[in-house]
Each structure stands twice: as C-alpha cells, then as structure tokens.
PDB file of C-alpha atoms in Angstrom:
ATOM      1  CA  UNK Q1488      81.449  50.925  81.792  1.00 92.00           C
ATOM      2  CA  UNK Q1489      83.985  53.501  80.234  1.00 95.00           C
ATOM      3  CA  UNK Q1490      83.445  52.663  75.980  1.00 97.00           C
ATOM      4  CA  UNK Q1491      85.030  53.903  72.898  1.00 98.00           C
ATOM      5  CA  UNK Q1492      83.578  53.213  69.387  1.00 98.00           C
ATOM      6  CA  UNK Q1493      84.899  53.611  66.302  1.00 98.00           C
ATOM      7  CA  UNK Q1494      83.133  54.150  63.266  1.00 98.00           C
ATOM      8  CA  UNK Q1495      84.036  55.173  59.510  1.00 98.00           C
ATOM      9  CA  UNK Q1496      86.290  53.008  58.170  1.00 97.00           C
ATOM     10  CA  UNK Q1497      85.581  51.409  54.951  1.00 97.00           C
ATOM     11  CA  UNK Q1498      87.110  50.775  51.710  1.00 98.00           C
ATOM     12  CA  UNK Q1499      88.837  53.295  49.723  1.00 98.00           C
ATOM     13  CA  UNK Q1500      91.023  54.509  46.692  1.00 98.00           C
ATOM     14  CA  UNK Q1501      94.143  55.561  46.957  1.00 98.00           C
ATOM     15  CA  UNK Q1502      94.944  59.105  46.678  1.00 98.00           C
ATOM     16  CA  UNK Q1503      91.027  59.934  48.721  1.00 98.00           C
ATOM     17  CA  UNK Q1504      90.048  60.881  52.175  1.00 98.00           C
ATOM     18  CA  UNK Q1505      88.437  59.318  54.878  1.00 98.00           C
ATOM     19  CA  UNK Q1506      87.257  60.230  58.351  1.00 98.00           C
ATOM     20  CA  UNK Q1507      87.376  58.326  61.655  1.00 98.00           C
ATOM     21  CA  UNK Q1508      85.213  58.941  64.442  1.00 98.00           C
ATOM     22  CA  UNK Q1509      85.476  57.633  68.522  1.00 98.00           C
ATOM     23  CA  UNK Q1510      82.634  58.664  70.535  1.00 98.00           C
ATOM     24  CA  UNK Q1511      83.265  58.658  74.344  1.00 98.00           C
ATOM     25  CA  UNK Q1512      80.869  57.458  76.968  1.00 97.00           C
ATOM     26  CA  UNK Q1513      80.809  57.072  80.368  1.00 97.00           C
ATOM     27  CA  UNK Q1514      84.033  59.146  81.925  1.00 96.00           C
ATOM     28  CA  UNK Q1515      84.702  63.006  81.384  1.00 97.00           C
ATOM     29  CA  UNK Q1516      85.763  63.000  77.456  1.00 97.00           C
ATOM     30  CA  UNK Q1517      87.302  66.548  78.145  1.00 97.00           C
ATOM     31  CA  UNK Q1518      89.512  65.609  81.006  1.00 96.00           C
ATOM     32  CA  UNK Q1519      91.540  63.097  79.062  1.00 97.00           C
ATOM     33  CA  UNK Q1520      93.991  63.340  76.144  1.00 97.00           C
ATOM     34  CA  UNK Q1521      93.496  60.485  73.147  1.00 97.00           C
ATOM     35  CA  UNK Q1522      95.379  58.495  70.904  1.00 98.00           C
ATOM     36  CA  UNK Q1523      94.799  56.992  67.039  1.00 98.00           C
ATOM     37  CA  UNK Q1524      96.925  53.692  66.805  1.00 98.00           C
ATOM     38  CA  UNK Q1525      96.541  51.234  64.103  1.00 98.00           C
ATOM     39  CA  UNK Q1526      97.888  47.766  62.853  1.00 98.00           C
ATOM     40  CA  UNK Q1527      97.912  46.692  58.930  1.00 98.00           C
ATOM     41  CA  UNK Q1528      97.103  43.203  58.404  1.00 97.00           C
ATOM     42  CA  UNK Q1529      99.394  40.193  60.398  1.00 96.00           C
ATOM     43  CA  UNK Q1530     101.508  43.408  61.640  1.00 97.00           C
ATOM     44  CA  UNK Q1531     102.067  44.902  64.964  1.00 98.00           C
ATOM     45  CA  UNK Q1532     100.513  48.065  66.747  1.00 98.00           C
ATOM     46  CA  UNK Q1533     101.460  51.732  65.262  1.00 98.00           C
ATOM     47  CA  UNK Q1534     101.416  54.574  67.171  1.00 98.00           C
ATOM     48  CA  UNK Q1535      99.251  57.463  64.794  1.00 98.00           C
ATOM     49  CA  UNK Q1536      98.303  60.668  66.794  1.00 98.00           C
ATOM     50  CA  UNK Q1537      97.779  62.092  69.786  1.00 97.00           C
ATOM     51  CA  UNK Q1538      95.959  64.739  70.875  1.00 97.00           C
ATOM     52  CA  UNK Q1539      95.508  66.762  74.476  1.00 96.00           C
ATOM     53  CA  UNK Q1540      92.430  66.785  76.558  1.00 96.00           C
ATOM     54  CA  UNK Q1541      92.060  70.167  75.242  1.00 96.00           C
ATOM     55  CA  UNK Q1542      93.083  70.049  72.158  1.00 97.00           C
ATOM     56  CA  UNK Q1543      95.991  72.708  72.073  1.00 97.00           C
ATOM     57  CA  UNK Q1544      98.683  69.704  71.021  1.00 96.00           C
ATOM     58  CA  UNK Q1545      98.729  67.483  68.749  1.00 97.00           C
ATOM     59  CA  UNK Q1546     101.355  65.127  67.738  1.00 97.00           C
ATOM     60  CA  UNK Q1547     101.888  62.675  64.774  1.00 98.00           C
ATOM     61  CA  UNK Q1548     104.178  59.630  63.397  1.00 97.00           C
ATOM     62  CA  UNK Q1549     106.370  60.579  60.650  1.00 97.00           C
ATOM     63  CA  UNK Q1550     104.380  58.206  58.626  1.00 97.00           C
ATOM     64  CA  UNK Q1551     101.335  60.175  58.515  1.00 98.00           C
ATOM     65  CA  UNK Q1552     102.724  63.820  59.113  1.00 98.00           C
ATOM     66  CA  UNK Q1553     100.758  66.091  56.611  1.00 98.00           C
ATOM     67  CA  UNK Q1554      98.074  63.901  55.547  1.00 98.00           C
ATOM     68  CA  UNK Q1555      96.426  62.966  58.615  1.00 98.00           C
ATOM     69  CA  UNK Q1556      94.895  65.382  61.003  1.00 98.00           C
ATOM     70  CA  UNK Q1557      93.669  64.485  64.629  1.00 98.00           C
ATOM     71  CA  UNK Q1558      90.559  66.491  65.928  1.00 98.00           C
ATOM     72  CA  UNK Q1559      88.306  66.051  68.741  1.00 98.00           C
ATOM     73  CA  UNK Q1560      84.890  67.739  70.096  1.00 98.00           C
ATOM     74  CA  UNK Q1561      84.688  67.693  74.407  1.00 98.00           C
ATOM     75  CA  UNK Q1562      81.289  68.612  73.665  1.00 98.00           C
ATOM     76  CA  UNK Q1563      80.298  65.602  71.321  1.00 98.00           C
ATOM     77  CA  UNK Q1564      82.887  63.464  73.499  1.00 98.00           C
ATOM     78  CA  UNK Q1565      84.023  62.496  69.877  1.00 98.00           C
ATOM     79  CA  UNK Q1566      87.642  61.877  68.457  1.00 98.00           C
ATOM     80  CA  UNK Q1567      88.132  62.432  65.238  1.00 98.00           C
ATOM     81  CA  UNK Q1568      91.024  61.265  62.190  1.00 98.00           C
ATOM     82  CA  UNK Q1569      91.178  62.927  58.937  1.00 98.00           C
ATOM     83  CA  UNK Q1570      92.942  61.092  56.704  1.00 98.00           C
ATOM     84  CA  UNK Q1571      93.968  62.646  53.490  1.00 98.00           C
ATOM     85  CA  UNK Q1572      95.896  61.360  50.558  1.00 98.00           C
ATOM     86  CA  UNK Q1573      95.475  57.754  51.593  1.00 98.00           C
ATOM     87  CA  UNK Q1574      98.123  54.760  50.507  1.00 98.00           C
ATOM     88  CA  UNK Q1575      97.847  51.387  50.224  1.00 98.00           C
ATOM     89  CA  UNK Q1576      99.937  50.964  53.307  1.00 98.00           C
ATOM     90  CA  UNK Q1577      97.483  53.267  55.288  1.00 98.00           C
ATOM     91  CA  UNK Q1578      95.106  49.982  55.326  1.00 98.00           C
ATOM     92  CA  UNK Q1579      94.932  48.893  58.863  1.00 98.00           C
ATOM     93  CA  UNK Q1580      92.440  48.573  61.840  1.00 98.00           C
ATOM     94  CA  UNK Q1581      92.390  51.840  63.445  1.00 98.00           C
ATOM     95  CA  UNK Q1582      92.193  52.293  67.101  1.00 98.00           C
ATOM     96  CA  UNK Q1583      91.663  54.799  69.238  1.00 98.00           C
ATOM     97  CA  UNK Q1584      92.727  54.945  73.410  1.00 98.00           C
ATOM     98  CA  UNK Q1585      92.384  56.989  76.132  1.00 97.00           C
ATOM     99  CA  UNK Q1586      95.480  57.820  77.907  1.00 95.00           C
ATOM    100  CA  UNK Q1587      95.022  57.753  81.675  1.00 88.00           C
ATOM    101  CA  UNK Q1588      97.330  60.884  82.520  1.00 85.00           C
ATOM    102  CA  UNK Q1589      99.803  62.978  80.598  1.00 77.00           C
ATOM    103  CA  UNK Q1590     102.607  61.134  79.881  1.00 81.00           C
ATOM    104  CA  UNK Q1591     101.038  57.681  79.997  1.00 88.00           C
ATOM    105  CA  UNK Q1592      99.930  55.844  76.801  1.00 89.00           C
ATOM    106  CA  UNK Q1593      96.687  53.900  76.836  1.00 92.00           C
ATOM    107  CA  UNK Q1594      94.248  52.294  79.459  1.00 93.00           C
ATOM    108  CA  UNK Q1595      91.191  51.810  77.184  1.00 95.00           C
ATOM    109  CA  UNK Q1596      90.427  50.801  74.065  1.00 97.00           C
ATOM    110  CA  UNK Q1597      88.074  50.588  71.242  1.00 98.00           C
ATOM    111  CA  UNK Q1598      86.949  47.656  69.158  1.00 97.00           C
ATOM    112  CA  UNK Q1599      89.098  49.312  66.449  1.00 98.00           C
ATOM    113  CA  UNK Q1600      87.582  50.258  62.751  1.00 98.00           C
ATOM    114  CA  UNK Q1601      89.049  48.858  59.593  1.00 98.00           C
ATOM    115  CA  UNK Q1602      90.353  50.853  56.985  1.00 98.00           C
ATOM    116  CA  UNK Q1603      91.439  49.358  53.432  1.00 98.00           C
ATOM    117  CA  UNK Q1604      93.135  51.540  50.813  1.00 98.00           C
ATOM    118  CA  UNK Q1605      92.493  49.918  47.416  1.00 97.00           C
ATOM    119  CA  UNK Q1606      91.847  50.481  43.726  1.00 94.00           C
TER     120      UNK Q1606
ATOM    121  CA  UNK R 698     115.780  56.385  63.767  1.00 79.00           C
ATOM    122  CA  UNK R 699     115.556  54.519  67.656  1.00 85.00           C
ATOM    123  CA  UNK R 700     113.708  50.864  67.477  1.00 95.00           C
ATOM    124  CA  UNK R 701     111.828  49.712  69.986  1.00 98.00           C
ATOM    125  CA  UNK R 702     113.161  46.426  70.534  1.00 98.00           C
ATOM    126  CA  UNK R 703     111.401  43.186  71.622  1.00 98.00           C
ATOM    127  CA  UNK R 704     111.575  39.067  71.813  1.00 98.00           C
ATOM    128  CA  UNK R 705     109.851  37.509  68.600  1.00 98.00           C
ATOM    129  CA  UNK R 706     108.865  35.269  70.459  1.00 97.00           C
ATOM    130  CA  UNK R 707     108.816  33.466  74.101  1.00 97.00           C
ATOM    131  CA  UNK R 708     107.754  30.484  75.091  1.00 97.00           C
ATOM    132  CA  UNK R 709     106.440  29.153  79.003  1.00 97.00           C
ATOM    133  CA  UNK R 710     105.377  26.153  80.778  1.00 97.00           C
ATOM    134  CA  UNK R 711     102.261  26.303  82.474  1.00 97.00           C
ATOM    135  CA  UNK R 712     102.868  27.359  85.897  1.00 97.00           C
ATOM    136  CA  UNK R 713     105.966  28.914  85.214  1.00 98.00           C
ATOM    137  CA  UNK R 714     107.673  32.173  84.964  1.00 98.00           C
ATOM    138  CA  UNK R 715     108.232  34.422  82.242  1.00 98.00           C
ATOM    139  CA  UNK R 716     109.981  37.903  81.874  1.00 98.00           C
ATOM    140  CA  UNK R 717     109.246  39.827  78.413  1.00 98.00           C
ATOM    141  CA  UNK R 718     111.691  42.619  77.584  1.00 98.00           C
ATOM    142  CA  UNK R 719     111.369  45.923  76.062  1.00 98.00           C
ATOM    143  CA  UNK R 720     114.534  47.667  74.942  1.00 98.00           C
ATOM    144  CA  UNK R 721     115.817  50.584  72.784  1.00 97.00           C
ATOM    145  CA  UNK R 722     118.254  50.157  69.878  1.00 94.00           C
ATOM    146  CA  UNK R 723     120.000  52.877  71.338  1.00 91.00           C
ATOM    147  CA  UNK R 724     120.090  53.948  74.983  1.00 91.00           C
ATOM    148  CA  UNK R 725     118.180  52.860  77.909  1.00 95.00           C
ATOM    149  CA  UNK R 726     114.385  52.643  78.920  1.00 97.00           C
ATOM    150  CA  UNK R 727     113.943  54.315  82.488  1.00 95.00           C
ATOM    151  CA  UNK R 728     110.723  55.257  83.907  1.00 95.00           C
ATOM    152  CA  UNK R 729     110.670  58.566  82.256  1.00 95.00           C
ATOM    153  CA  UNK R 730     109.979  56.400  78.823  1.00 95.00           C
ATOM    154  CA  UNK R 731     106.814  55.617  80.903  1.00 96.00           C
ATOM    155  CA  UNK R 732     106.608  52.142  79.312  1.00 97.00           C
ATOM    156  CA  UNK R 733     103.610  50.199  78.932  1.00 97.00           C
ATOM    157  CA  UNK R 734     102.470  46.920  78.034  1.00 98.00           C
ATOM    158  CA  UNK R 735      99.365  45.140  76.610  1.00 98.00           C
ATOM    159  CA  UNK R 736      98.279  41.745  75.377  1.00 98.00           C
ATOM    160  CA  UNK R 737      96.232  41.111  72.347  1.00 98.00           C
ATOM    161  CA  UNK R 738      94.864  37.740  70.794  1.00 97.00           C
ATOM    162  CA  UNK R 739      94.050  37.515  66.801  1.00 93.00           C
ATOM    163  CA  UNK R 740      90.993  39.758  66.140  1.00 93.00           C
ATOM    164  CA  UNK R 741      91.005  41.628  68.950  1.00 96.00           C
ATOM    165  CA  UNK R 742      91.739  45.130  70.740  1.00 97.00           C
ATOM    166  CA  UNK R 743      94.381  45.254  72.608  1.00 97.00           C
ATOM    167  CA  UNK R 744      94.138  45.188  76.558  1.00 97.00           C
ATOM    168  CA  UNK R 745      96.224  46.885  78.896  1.00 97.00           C
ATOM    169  CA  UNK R 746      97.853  45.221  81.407  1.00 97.00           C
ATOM    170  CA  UNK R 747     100.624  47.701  82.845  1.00 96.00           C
ATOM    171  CA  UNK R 748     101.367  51.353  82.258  1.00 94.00           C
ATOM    172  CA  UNK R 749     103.507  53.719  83.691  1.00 94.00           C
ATOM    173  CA  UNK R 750     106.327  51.515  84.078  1.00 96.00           C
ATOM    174  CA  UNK R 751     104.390  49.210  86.733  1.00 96.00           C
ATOM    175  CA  UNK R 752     100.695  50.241  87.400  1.00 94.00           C
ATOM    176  CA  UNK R 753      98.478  47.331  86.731  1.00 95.00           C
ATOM    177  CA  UNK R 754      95.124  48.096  84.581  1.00 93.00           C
ATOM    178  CA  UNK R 755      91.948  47.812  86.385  1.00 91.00           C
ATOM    179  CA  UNK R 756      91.076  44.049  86.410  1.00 94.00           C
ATOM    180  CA  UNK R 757      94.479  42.834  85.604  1.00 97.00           C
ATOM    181  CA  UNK R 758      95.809  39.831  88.211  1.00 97.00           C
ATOM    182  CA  UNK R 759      98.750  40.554  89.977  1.00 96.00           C
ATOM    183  CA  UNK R 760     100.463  37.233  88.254  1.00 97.00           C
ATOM    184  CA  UNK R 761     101.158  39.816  85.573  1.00 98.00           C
ATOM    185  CA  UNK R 762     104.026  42.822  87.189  1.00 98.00           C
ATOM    186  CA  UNK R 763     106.173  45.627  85.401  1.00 98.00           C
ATOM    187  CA  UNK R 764     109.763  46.732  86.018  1.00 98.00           C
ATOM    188  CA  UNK R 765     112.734  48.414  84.444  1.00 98.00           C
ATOM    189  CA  UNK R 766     115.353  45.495  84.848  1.00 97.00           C
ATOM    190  CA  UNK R 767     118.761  46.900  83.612  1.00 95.00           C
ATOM    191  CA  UNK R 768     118.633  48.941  80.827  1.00 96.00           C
ATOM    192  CA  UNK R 769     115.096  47.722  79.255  1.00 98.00           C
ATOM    193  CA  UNK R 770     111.336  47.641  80.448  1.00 98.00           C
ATOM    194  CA  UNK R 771     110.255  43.824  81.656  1.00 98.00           C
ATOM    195  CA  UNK R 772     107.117  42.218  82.064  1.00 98.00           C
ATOM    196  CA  UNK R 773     106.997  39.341  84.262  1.00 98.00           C
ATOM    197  CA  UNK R 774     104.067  36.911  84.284  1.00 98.00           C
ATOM    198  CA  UNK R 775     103.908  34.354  87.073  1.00 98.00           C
ATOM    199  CA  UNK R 776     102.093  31.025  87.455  1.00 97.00           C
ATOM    200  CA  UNK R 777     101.382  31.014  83.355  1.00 97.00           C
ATOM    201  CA  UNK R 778      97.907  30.060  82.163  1.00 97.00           C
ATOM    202  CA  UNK R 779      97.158  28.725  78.934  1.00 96.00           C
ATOM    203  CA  UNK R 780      95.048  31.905  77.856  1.00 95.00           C
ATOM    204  CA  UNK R 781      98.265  33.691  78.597  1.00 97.00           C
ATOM    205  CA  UNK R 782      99.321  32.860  75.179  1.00 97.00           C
ATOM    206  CA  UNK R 783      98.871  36.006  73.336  1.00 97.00           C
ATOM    207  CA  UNK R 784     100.932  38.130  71.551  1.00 98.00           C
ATOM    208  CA  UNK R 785     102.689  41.164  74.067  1.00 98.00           C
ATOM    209  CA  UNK R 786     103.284  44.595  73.072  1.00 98.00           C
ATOM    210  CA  UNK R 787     105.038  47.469  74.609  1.00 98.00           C
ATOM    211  CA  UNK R 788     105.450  51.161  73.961  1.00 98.00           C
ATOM    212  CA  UNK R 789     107.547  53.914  74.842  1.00 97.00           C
ATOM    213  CA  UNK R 790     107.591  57.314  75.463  1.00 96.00           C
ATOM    214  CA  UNK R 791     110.339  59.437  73.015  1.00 95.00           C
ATOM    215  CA  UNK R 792     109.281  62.747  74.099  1.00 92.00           C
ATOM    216  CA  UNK R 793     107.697  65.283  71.801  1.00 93.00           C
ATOM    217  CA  UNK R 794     104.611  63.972  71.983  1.00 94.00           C
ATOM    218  CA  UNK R 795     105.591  60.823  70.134  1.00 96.00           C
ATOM    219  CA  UNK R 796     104.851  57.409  70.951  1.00 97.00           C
ATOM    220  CA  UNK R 797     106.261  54.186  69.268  1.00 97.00           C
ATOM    221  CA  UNK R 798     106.037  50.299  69.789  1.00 98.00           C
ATOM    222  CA  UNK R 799     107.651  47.227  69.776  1.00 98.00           C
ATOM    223  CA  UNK R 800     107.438  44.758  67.648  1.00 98.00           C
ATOM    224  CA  UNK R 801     105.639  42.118  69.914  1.00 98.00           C
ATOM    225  CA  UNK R 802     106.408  39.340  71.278  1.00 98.00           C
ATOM    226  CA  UNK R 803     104.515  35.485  70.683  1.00 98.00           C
ATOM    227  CA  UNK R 804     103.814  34.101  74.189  1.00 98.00           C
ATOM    228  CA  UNK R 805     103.171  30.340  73.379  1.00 98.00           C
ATOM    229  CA  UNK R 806     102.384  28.452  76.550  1.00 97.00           C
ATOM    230  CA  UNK R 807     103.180  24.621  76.287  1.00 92.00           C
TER     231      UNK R 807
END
C-alpha cells in the first residue's frame, strides 16, 4: 500500500545541522504536494513545511523560517528537511504527509523520525 | 497571532455520541479553512480520519463524520468504542501556504 519512511533523525548539538529524508512508494510521488509536521515530547502536532508537487512553493512556520529548508526529488520520490542551526526546542518526532489535493492537509503518514537537540 | 482552538479534553460513554470542536481565536472556520481531523494514540502516527471539511479517509467507519457547526469545525463520533479513546487533532488552513493545529483534544471513553 501507499508508504512513507522517514529516516535521519538522531541526536544532535545545538547550533548543527541535520537532514530528514521521506521516500515515497507506491502512488505518483510527483503528482502530490508534501508536508514536514512534528511533535516535541508529551506535546501536540506542529505544522513545519510544505512543499508543492513540483516544487515551485514552499512554505514554512514562523518557528523554523530561515533555518529549515524543505526539498524534494520526483525522481527519487524522496522528501527532504534541512535543518540548520538546530535548538533544543527543535527536538521532536518529525513527520512527513502527503496531502491529497491542493488545499487539503494530510491523508498519509509516516512512522515519523525522532530528532533530539542536545549537548 | 490566530489560535487554533480546541476541548482539552472530552469524555463519552460507550455507545454514545460525541461532537469535538475546532475553533479560531478570532473569526470563523468555514470550509475554505479546509479543516481536517486525525486521531493519534501514545507512540504513534497520526491517522486521518476526515479532511476537507467532511471527506472520510479511506478505511475510516462512517460512526466518525465532519461538519462546520456554527462558527467552528466539529467532529462527531457515533456509537463510541473503547479504542475511540485517543487523543483528536485538527488543523486549519490560514492561507499562504500555512498550516496550523489545535491543541488536541483527550477522548476518554468510560
């Protein structure tokens, strides 16, 4: 059936960089726009990124405006999240989601990578 | 900056009804906020249960509807079930590209 994955997170200083990955399988990757959401530890969901199917827009929280940078490749069917300049409060499981047509959020979802920003 | 506003939490009987809300600190939630909702136990993704104001997710039971009732975005869940109790989250659309959620709401089932 239609999967994400996540992959990359891991434990890191504050102040470094990290990269997220999603890879697609199973529907057409470069039809769809995609979203980064995450949620810090006993905390609710946060909206990150977004990104278009063809990757002409891209859109961020104020939270992470400048430091994070959403990327994908249709011909990898891979999302990608740069994270730069990491803080402590950046430590969350990240998500990523497809969003079923423009102007919809999410229908699927992946497992969701963690990410912990720590000295 | 406008909050996305939901109930902390909610509590059901099994076998009964229960309407989850989704509001806006100011203004109103219509259908252009496209709002969505999905459930999530500890540990886990989040699933979707209802986007686009009222389209259910693929494999979703139609105990579980959508709705703009008044000025906020409602999720009603019929005929409870004990693994209903989850925690609920919505999201709207603030145009711009930009996204945000709700708080959640705790669904507790007793």
């Amino acid at each position: 059936q239609v999967q994400l994955v996540e992959s990359g997170g891991g434990v890191v200083q504050p102040g470094r960089s990290l990269r997220l990955s999603c890879a697609a399988s199973r529907f057409t990757f470069s039809s769809f726009a995609m979203h980064w959401v995450r949620q810090a530890p006993g905390k609710g969901l946060e909206w990150v990124a977004l990104i278009s199917y063809d990757a002409r827009h891209k859109y961020y929280a104020d939270s992470v405006k400048g430091r994070f940078t959403i990327s994908r490749d249709n011909s990898e069917n891979t999302l990608y999240l740069q994270m730069n300049s990491l803080r402590p409060e950046d430590t969350a499981v990240y998500f990523c989601a497809r969003s079923p047509s423009p102007l919809d959020a999410f229908d699927i979802w992946g497992q969701g990578t963690r990410v912990t920003v720590s000295s | 900056q406008t909050v996305v506003t939901q109930e902390p939490s909610f509590s059901v009987s099994p076998g009964g009804t229960v309407t989850l809300t989704c509001g806006l600190s100011s203004g109103s939630v219509s259908t252009t906020s496209s709002p969505s909702w999905y459930q999530q136990t500890p540990g886990q993704a989040p699933r979707t249960l209802i986007y686009s104001t009222n389209t259910r997710s693929s494999g979703v039971p139609d105990r579980f509807s959508g709705s703009i009732l008044g000025n906020k975005a409602a999720l009603t869940i019929t005929g409870a079930q004990a693994d209903d109790e989850s925690d609920y989250y919505c999201v709207l659309y603030m145009g711009s590209g930009i996204w945000v959620f709700g708080g959640g709401t705790k669904l507790t089932v007793l």
